[in-house]
């Protein structure tokens, strides 16, 4: 199973995003947290900034929409050229339709769940998705610690993904570091969002490589 590291720029220099993205060439993608101060108590940037980033980098753009009314806005981010669009099921009235609209734009469709949201009610729609994102912290701010209570949900989600027979990525977001990535990988995650751990490191790209190696080692065990 391939291990992917998609660093979040939330803890990077937001005034120089293209430069910050250039510091992590070994990353498998760049995780962009879009927040609206409604779905989560924080605000970052929106569609115009993502469009600008798309013009300045060829990196795989992994958009995480932490916004209200996700059904309306998610397809626009795919149309802007991002390769992966994640919407929160808690902010969606029509998740299957939204996933299909994202895919129709040529992007990967992903559904995110907060720590307390169970995966089981959505088991039947996994085939409509290319990735499931499980929040390992309450969304809204970087620098939080992993909530270990999410680890059993990662395991259950991995088992549900297996039953589909499809290549659906399982991403975790929140508190991922050299100290925590092994637990998440052992539980079944294969795609990891790391913000503080990467951009607080002296060499962010080396940290990306170290995180990937740690995840791979965990799976070997």
PDB file of C-alpha atoms in Angstrom:
ATOM      1  CA  UNK A   1       0.000   0.000   0.000  1.00  0.00           C
ATOM      2  CA  UNK A   2       1.457   3.327  -1.059  1.00  0.00           C
ATOM      3  CA  UNK A   3       1.941   5.987   1.600  1.00  0.00           C
ATOM      4  CA  UNK A   4       1.250   9.593   0.607  1.00  0.00           C
ATOM      5  CA  UNK A   5       2.186  12.806   2.435  1.00  0.00           C
ATOM      6  CA  UNK A   6       0.127  15.888   1.567  1.00  0.00           C
ATOM      7  CA  UNK A   7       1.360  18.780   3.732  1.00  0.00           C
ATOM      8  CA  UNK A   8      -1.054  21.507   4.759  1.00  0.00           C
ATOM      9  CA  UNK A   9       0.073  25.068   4.161  1.00  0.00           C
ATOM     10  CA  UNK A  10      -2.056  26.302   7.074  1.00  0.00           C
ATOM     11  CA  UNK A  11       1.103  26.731   9.167  1.00  0.00           C
ATOM     12  CA  UNK A  12       3.215  28.049   6.305  1.00  0.00           C
ATOM     13  CA  UNK A  13       3.755  31.645   5.214  1.00  0.00           C
ATOM     14  CA  UNK A  14       0.361  32.414   3.668  1.00  0.00           C
ATOM     15  CA  UNK A  15       1.744  35.558   2.042  1.00  0.00           C
ATOM     16  CA  UNK A  16       4.062  33.420  -0.113  1.00  0.00           C
ATOM     17  CA  UNK A  17       2.167  30.224  -0.841  1.00  0.00           C
ATOM     18  CA  UNK A  18       3.856  29.434  -4.133  1.00  0.00           C
ATOM     19  CA  UNK A  19       7.233  29.767  -2.439  1.00  0.00           C
ATOM     20  CA  UNK A  20       6.164  27.587   0.472  1.00  0.00           C
ATOM     21  CA  UNK A  21       4.873  24.906  -1.881  1.00  0.00           C
ATOM     22  CA  UNK A  22       8.209  24.950  -3.694  1.00  0.00           C
ATOM     23  CA  UNK A  23       9.904  23.988  -0.389  1.00  0.00           C
ATOM     24  CA  UNK A  24       8.273  20.532  -0.385  1.00  0.00           C
ATOM     25  CA  UNK A  25       9.049  18.969  -3.799  1.00  0.00           C
ATOM     26  CA  UNK A  26       8.970  15.444  -2.322  1.00  0.00           C
ATOM     27  CA  UNK A  27       5.339  15.807  -1.213  1.00  0.00           C
ATOM     28  CA  UNK A  28       2.626  13.802  -2.951  1.00  0.00           C
ATOM     29  CA  UNK A  29       0.362  16.833  -2.971  1.00  0.00           C
ATOM     30  CA  UNK A  30      -0.403  20.116  -1.274  1.00  0.00           C
ATOM     31  CA  UNK A  31      -3.317  20.282   1.156  1.00  0.00           C
ATOM     32  CA  UNK A  32      -5.178  23.593   0.990  1.00  0.00           C
ATOM     33  CA  UNK A  33      -7.585  24.278   3.877  1.00  0.00           C
ATOM     34  CA  UNK A  34     -10.475  26.488   2.791  1.00  0.00           C
ATOM     35  CA  UNK A  35     -12.319  27.859   5.845  1.00  0.00           C
ATOM     36  CA  UNK A  36     -15.249  30.287   5.929  1.00  0.00           C
ATOM     37  CA  UNK A  37     -15.682  31.132   9.648  1.00  0.00           C
ATOM     38  CA  UNK A  38     -19.112  29.466   9.546  1.00  0.00           C
ATOM     39  CA  UNK A  39     -18.572  25.713   9.369  1.00  0.00           C
ATOM     40  CA  UNK A  40     -15.427  26.166  11.473  1.00  0.00           C
ATOM     41  CA  UNK A  41     -14.449  29.120  13.701  1.00  0.00           C
ATOM     42  CA  UNK A  42     -11.609  30.257  11.474  1.00  0.00           C
ATOM     43  CA  UNK A  43     -11.119  31.856   8.059  1.00  0.00           C
ATOM     44  CA  UNK A  44      -8.332  31.271   5.547  1.00  0.00           C
ATOM     45  CA  UNK A  45      -8.832  31.790   1.809  1.00  0.00           C
ATOM     46  CA  UNK A  46     -11.249  30.893  -0.946  1.00  0.00           C
ATOM     47  CA  UNK A  47     -11.618  30.150  -4.636  1.00  0.00           C
ATOM     48  CA  UNK A  48      -9.646  33.147  -6.024  1.00  0.00           C
ATOM     49  CA  UNK A  49      -6.559  32.179  -4.023  1.00  0.00           C
ATOM     50  CA  UNK A  50      -6.802  28.553  -5.136  1.00  0.00           C
ATOM     51  CA  UNK A  51      -7.128  29.694  -8.755  1.00  0.00           C
ATOM     52  CA  UNK A  52      -4.005  31.821  -8.310  1.00  0.00           C
ATOM     53  CA  UNK A  53      -2.069  28.923  -6.763  1.00  0.00           C
ATOM     54  CA  UNK A  54      -3.115  26.672  -9.652  1.00  0.00           C
ATOM     55  CA  UNK A  55      -1.532  29.126 -12.095  1.00  0.00           C
ATOM     56  CA  UNK A  56       1.763  29.085 -10.198  1.00  0.00           C
ATOM     57  CA  UNK A  57       2.343  25.400  -9.461  1.00  0.00           C
ATOM     58  CA  UNK A  58       1.950  22.010 -11.092  1.00  0.00           C
ATOM     59  CA  UNK A  59       1.707  20.310  -7.699  1.00  0.00           C
ATOM     60  CA  UNK A  60      -1.244  18.025  -6.964  1.00  0.00           C
ATOM     61  CA  UNK A  61      -3.748  20.299  -5.205  1.00  0.00           C
ATOM     62  CA  UNK A  62      -5.728  18.605  -2.438  1.00  0.00           C
ATOM     63  CA  UNK A  63      -8.544  20.995  -1.470  1.00  0.00           C
ATOM     64  CA  UNK A  64     -10.199  20.562   1.940  1.00  0.00           C
ATOM     65  CA  UNK A  65     -13.431  22.539   2.112  1.00  0.00           C
ATOM     66  CA  UNK A  66     -14.305  23.372   5.699  1.00  0.00           C
ATOM     67  CA  UNK A  67     -17.183  25.560   4.618  1.00  0.00           C
ATOM     68  CA  UNK A  68     -20.952  25.729   4.892  1.00  0.00           C
ATOM     69  CA  UNK A  69     -23.021  25.024   1.767  1.00  0.00           C
ATOM     70  CA  UNK A  70     -20.357  22.687   0.397  1.00  0.00           C
ATOM     71  CA  UNK A  71     -22.671  21.338  -2.319  1.00  0.00           C
ATOM     72  CA  UNK A  72     -22.739  24.727  -4.011  1.00  0.00           C
ATOM     73  CA  UNK A  73     -19.020  25.468  -3.960  1.00  0.00           C
ATOM     74  CA  UNK A  74     -17.218  22.125  -4.276  1.00  0.00           C
ATOM     75  CA  UNK A  75     -17.581  21.715  -8.074  1.00  0.00           C
ATOM     76  CA  UNK A  76     -16.106  25.187  -8.659  1.00  0.00           C
ATOM     77  CA  UNK A  77     -12.822  24.150  -7.049  1.00  0.00           C
ATOM     78  CA  UNK A  78     -12.644  21.170  -9.381  1.00  0.00           C
ATOM     79  CA  UNK A  79     -13.382  23.456 -12.323  1.00  0.00           C
ATOM     80  CA  UNK A  80     -10.495  25.671 -11.151  1.00  0.00           C
ATOM     81  CA  UNK A  81      -8.112  22.785 -11.817  1.00  0.00           C
ATOM     82  CA  UNK A  82      -7.572  21.207  -8.390  1.00  0.00           C
ATOM     83  CA  UNK A  83      -7.011  17.465  -8.594  1.00  0.00           C
ATOM     84  CA  UNK A  84      -8.836  16.480  -5.394  1.00  0.00           C
ATOM     85  CA  UNK A  85     -11.808  18.112  -3.678  1.00  0.00           C
ATOM     86  CA  UNK A  86     -12.879  17.159  -0.158  1.00  0.00           C
ATOM     87  CA  UNK A  87     -16.224  18.286   1.225  1.00  0.00           C
ATOM     88  CA  UNK A  88     -17.529  17.647   4.737  1.00  0.00           C
ATOM     89  CA  UNK A  89     -20.530  15.367   4.874  1.00  0.00           C
ATOM     90  CA  UNK A  90     -21.786  17.444   7.808  1.00  0.00           C
ATOM     91  CA  UNK A  91     -22.025  20.431   5.437  1.00  0.00           C
ATOM     92  CA  UNK A  92     -23.611  18.536   2.538  1.00  0.00           C
ATOM     93  CA  UNK A  93     -27.297  17.931   1.835  1.00  0.00           C
ATOM     94  CA  UNK A  94     -26.582  15.842  -1.260  1.00  0.00           C
ATOM     95  CA  UNK A  95     -23.178  14.136  -0.901  1.00  0.00           C
ATOM     96  CA  UNK A  96     -23.648  11.657  -3.752  1.00  0.00           C
ATOM     97  CA  UNK A  97     -24.663  14.374  -6.190  1.00  0.00           C
ATOM     98  CA  UNK A  98     -21.759  16.568  -5.067  1.00  0.00           C
ATOM     99  CA  UNK A  99     -19.256  13.724  -5.452  1.00  0.00           C
ATOM    100  CA  UNK A 100     -20.536  13.037  -8.959  1.00  0.00           C
ATOM    101  CA  UNK A 101     -20.327  16.703  -9.914  1.00  0.00           C
ATOM    102  CA  UNK A 102     -16.720  16.848  -8.716  1.00  0.00           C
ATOM    103  CA  UNK A 103     -15.841  13.764 -10.734  1.00  0.00           C
ATOM    104  CA  UNK A 104     -17.615  15.175 -13.779  1.00  0.00           C
ATOM    105  CA  UNK A 105     -15.091  18.027 -13.677  1.00  0.00           C
ATOM    106  CA  UNK A 106     -12.251  15.490 -13.817  1.00  0.00           C
ATOM    107  CA  UNK A 107     -11.216  15.739 -10.154  1.00  0.00           C
ATOM    108  CA  UNK A 108     -11.097  13.165  -7.396  1.00  0.00           C
ATOM    109  CA  UNK A 109     -14.065  13.314  -5.018  1.00  0.00           C
ATOM    110  CA  UNK A 110     -13.456  13.018  -1.288  1.00  0.00           C
ATOM    111  CA  UNK A 111     -15.714  13.107   1.748  1.00  0.00           C
ATOM    112  CA  UNK A 112     -14.528  14.305   5.170  1.00  0.00           C
ATOM    113  CA  UNK A 113     -15.901  13.365   8.579  1.00  0.00           C
ATOM    114  CA  UNK A 114     -15.399  15.120  11.894  1.00  0.00           C
ATOM    115  CA  UNK A 115     -14.116  12.970  14.804  1.00  0.00           C
ATOM    116  CA  UNK A 116     -17.603  12.293  16.209  1.00  0.00           C
ATOM    117  CA  UNK A 117     -19.251  11.524  12.852  1.00  0.00           C
ATOM    118  CA  UNK A 118     -19.520   7.743  12.282  1.00  0.00           C
ATOM    119  CA  UNK A 119     -18.540   6.217   8.949  1.00  0.00           C
ATOM    120  CA  UNK A 120     -21.133   3.434   8.947  1.00  0.00           C
ATOM    121  CA  UNK A 121     -24.121   5.495   7.665  1.00  0.00           C
ATOM    122  CA  UNK A 122     -22.086   6.302   4.528  1.00  0.00           C
ATOM    123  CA  UNK A 123     -20.816   2.803   3.765  1.00  0.00           C
ATOM    124  CA  UNK A 124     -23.095   2.401   0.761  1.00  0.00           C
ATOM    125  CA  UNK A 125     -21.791   5.556  -0.943  1.00  0.00           C
ATOM    126  CA  UNK A 126     -18.079   4.779  -0.678  1.00  0.00           C
ATOM    127  CA  UNK A 127     -18.091   3.640  -4.288  1.00  0.00           C
ATOM    128  CA  UNK A 128     -18.882   7.220  -5.294  1.00  0.00           C
ATOM    129  CA  UNK A 129     -15.653   8.445  -3.706  1.00  0.00           C
ATOM    130  CA  UNK A 130     -11.945   8.439  -4.477  1.00  0.00           C
ATOM    131  CA  UNK A 131     -10.898   9.270  -0.917  1.00  0.00           C
ATOM    132  CA  UNK A 132     -12.269   9.455   2.611  1.00  0.00           C
ATOM    133  CA  UNK A 133     -10.764  12.002   5.003  1.00  0.00           C
ATOM    134  CA  UNK A 134     -11.076  11.277   8.714  1.00  0.00           C
ATOM    135  CA  UNK A 135     -10.374  14.259  10.944  1.00  0.00           C
ATOM    136  CA  UNK A 136      -8.169  13.249  13.879  1.00  0.00           C
ATOM    137  CA  UNK A 137      -8.784  16.631  15.534  1.00  0.00           C
ATOM    138  CA  UNK A 138     -11.728  19.007  15.586  1.00  0.00           C
ATOM    139  CA  UNK A 139     -11.403  20.986  12.331  1.00  0.00           C
ATOM    140  CA  UNK A 140     -10.569  24.663  12.268  1.00  0.00           C
ATOM    141  CA  UNK A 141      -7.051  25.132  13.606  1.00  0.00           C
ATOM    142  CA  UNK A 142      -3.614  23.638  13.092  1.00  0.00           C
ATOM    143  CA  UNK A 143      -1.244  22.421  15.776  1.00  0.00           C
ATOM    144  CA  UNK A 144      -3.691  20.178  17.642  1.00  0.00           C
ATOM    145  CA  UNK A 145      -2.937  16.720  19.070  1.00  0.00           C
ATOM    146  CA  UNK A 146      -4.297  13.528  17.516  1.00  0.00           C
ATOM    147  CA  UNK A 147      -7.469  12.240  19.159  1.00  0.00           C
ATOM    148  CA  UNK A 148      -6.689   8.545  19.651  1.00  0.00           C
ATOM    149  CA  UNK A 149     -10.409   7.811  19.865  1.00  0.00           C
ATOM    150  CA  UNK A 150     -10.481   8.162  16.062  1.00  0.00           C
ATOM    151  CA  UNK A 151      -8.093   5.213  15.556  1.00  0.00           C
ATOM    152  CA  UNK A 152     -10.859   2.569  15.775  1.00  0.00           C
ATOM    153  CA  UNK A 153     -12.837   4.531  13.175  1.00  0.00           C
ATOM    154  CA  UNK A 154      -9.809   4.454  10.861  1.00  0.00           C
ATOM    155  CA  UNK A 155      -9.748   0.661  11.208  1.00  0.00           C
ATOM    156  CA  UNK A 156     -13.479   0.353  10.530  1.00  0.00           C
ATOM    157  CA  UNK A 157     -13.221   2.632   7.515  1.00  0.00           C
ATOM    158  CA  UNK A 158     -10.331   0.608   6.103  1.00  0.00           C
ATOM    159  CA  UNK A 159     -12.430  -2.551   6.364  1.00  0.00           C
ATOM    160  CA  UNK A 160     -15.374  -0.872   4.634  1.00  0.00           C
ATOM    161  CA  UNK A 161     -13.087   0.384   1.876  1.00  0.00           C
ATOM    162  CA  UNK A 162     -11.793  -3.139   1.324  1.00  0.00           C
ATOM    163  CA  UNK A 163     -15.323  -4.433   0.724  1.00  0.00           C
ATOM    164  CA  UNK A 164     -15.716  -2.051  -2.243  1.00  0.00           C
ATOM    165  CA  UNK A 165     -12.781  -3.571  -4.114  1.00  0.00           C
ATOM    166  CA  UNK A 166     -11.848  -0.067  -5.247  1.00  0.00           C
ATOM    167  CA  UNK A 167      -8.708   2.004  -4.776  1.00  0.00           C
ATOM    168  CA  UNK A 168     -10.130   4.530  -2.316  1.00  0.00           C
ATOM    169  CA  UNK A 169      -7.514   6.514  -0.413  1.00  0.00           C
ATOM    170  CA  UNK A 170      -7.916   6.885   3.345  1.00  0.00           C
ATOM    171  CA  UNK A 171      -6.600  10.233   4.536  1.00  0.00           C
ATOM    172  CA  UNK A 172      -6.141  11.481   8.100  1.00  0.00           C
ATOM    173  CA  UNK A 173      -5.804  15.136   9.030  1.00  0.00           C
ATOM    174  CA  UNK A 174      -4.805  16.639  12.363  1.00  0.00           C
ATOM    175  CA  UNK A 175      -1.808  16.248  14.623  1.00  0.00           C
ATOM    176  CA  UNK A 176       0.162  14.070  12.198  1.00  0.00           C
ATOM    177  CA  UNK A 177       3.835  13.986  13.175  1.00  0.00           C
ATOM    178  CA  UNK A 178       6.745  11.582  13.506  1.00  0.00           C
ATOM    179  CA  UNK A 179       5.300  10.610  16.884  1.00  0.00           C
ATOM    180  CA  UNK A 180       1.759   9.875  15.655  1.00  0.00           C
ATOM    181  CA  UNK A 181       1.923   8.807  12.012  1.00  0.00           C
ATOM    182  CA  UNK A 182       2.756   5.194  12.872  1.00  0.00           C
ATOM    183  CA  UNK A 183      -0.460   4.744  14.860  1.00  0.00           C
ATOM    184  CA  UNK A 184      -2.528   6.140  12.014  1.00  0.00           C
ATOM    185  CA  UNK A 185      -0.751   4.006   9.397  1.00  0.00           C
ATOM    186  CA  UNK A 186      -1.126   0.844  11.471  1.00  0.00           C
ATOM    187  CA  UNK A 187      -4.846   1.603  11.779  1.00  0.00           C
ATOM    188  CA  UNK A 188      -5.183   1.718   7.996  1.00  0.00           C
ATOM    189  CA  UNK A 189      -4.560   5.275   6.782  1.00  0.00           C
ATOM    190  CA  UNK A 190      -2.481   5.683   3.626  1.00  0.00           C
ATOM    191  CA  UNK A 191      -2.617   9.460   3.031  1.00  0.00           C
ATOM    192  CA  UNK A 192      -1.472  11.915   5.682  1.00  0.00           C
ATOM    193  CA  UNK A 193      -1.963  15.650   6.118  1.00  0.00           C
ATOM    194  CA  UNK A 194       0.836  17.204   8.157  1.00  0.00           C
ATOM    195  CA  UNK A 195       1.071  20.943   8.676  1.00  0.00           C
ATOM    196  CA  UNK A 196       2.906  21.984  11.810  1.00  0.00           C
ATOM    197  CA  UNK A 197       5.276  19.013  11.666  1.00  0.00           C
ATOM    198  CA  UNK A 198       6.405  19.904   8.150  1.00  0.00           C
ATOM    199  CA  UNK A 199       6.569  23.683   8.187  1.00  0.00           C
ATOM    200  CA  UNK A 200       8.079  23.990  11.668  1.00  0.00           C
ATOM    201  CA  UNK A 201      10.943  21.703  10.630  1.00  0.00           C
ATOM    202  CA  UNK A 202      14.303  23.138   9.651  1.00  0.00           C
ATOM    203  CA  UNK A 203      14.053  21.236   6.363  1.00  0.00           C
ATOM    204  CA  UNK A 204      10.367  20.794   5.434  1.00  0.00           C
ATOM    205  CA  UNK A 205      11.100  18.516   2.487  1.00  0.00           C
ATOM    206  CA  UNK A 206      13.271  16.206   4.594  1.00  0.00           C
ATOM    207  CA  UNK A 207      10.407  16.016   7.082  1.00  0.00           C
ATOM    208  CA  UNK A 208       8.078  14.947   4.267  1.00  0.00           C
ATOM    209  CA  UNK A 209      10.462  12.111   3.414  1.00  0.00           C
ATOM    210  CA  UNK A 210      10.872  11.155   7.079  1.00  0.00           C
ATOM    211  CA  UNK A 211       7.119  11.010   7.619  1.00  0.00           C
ATOM    212  CA  UNK A 212       6.619   8.814   4.573  1.00  0.00           C
ATOM    213  CA  UNK A 213       9.396   6.463   5.688  1.00  0.00           C
ATOM    214  CA  UNK A 214       7.891   6.219   9.178  1.00  0.00           C
ATOM    215  CA  UNK A 215       4.469   5.338   7.716  1.00  0.00           C
ATOM    216  CA  UNK A 216       5.948   2.723   5.415  1.00  0.00           C
ATOM    217  CA  UNK A 217       7.847   1.142   8.305  1.00  0.00           C
ATOM    218  CA  UNK A 218       4.673   0.990  10.388  1.00  0.00           C
ATOM    219  CA  UNK A 219       2.896  -0.979   7.666  1.00  0.00           C
ATOM    220  CA  UNK A 220       5.772  -3.437   7.377  1.00  0.00           C
ATOM    221  CA  UNK A 221       5.273  -4.324  11.012  1.00  0.00           C
TER     222      UNK A 221
END
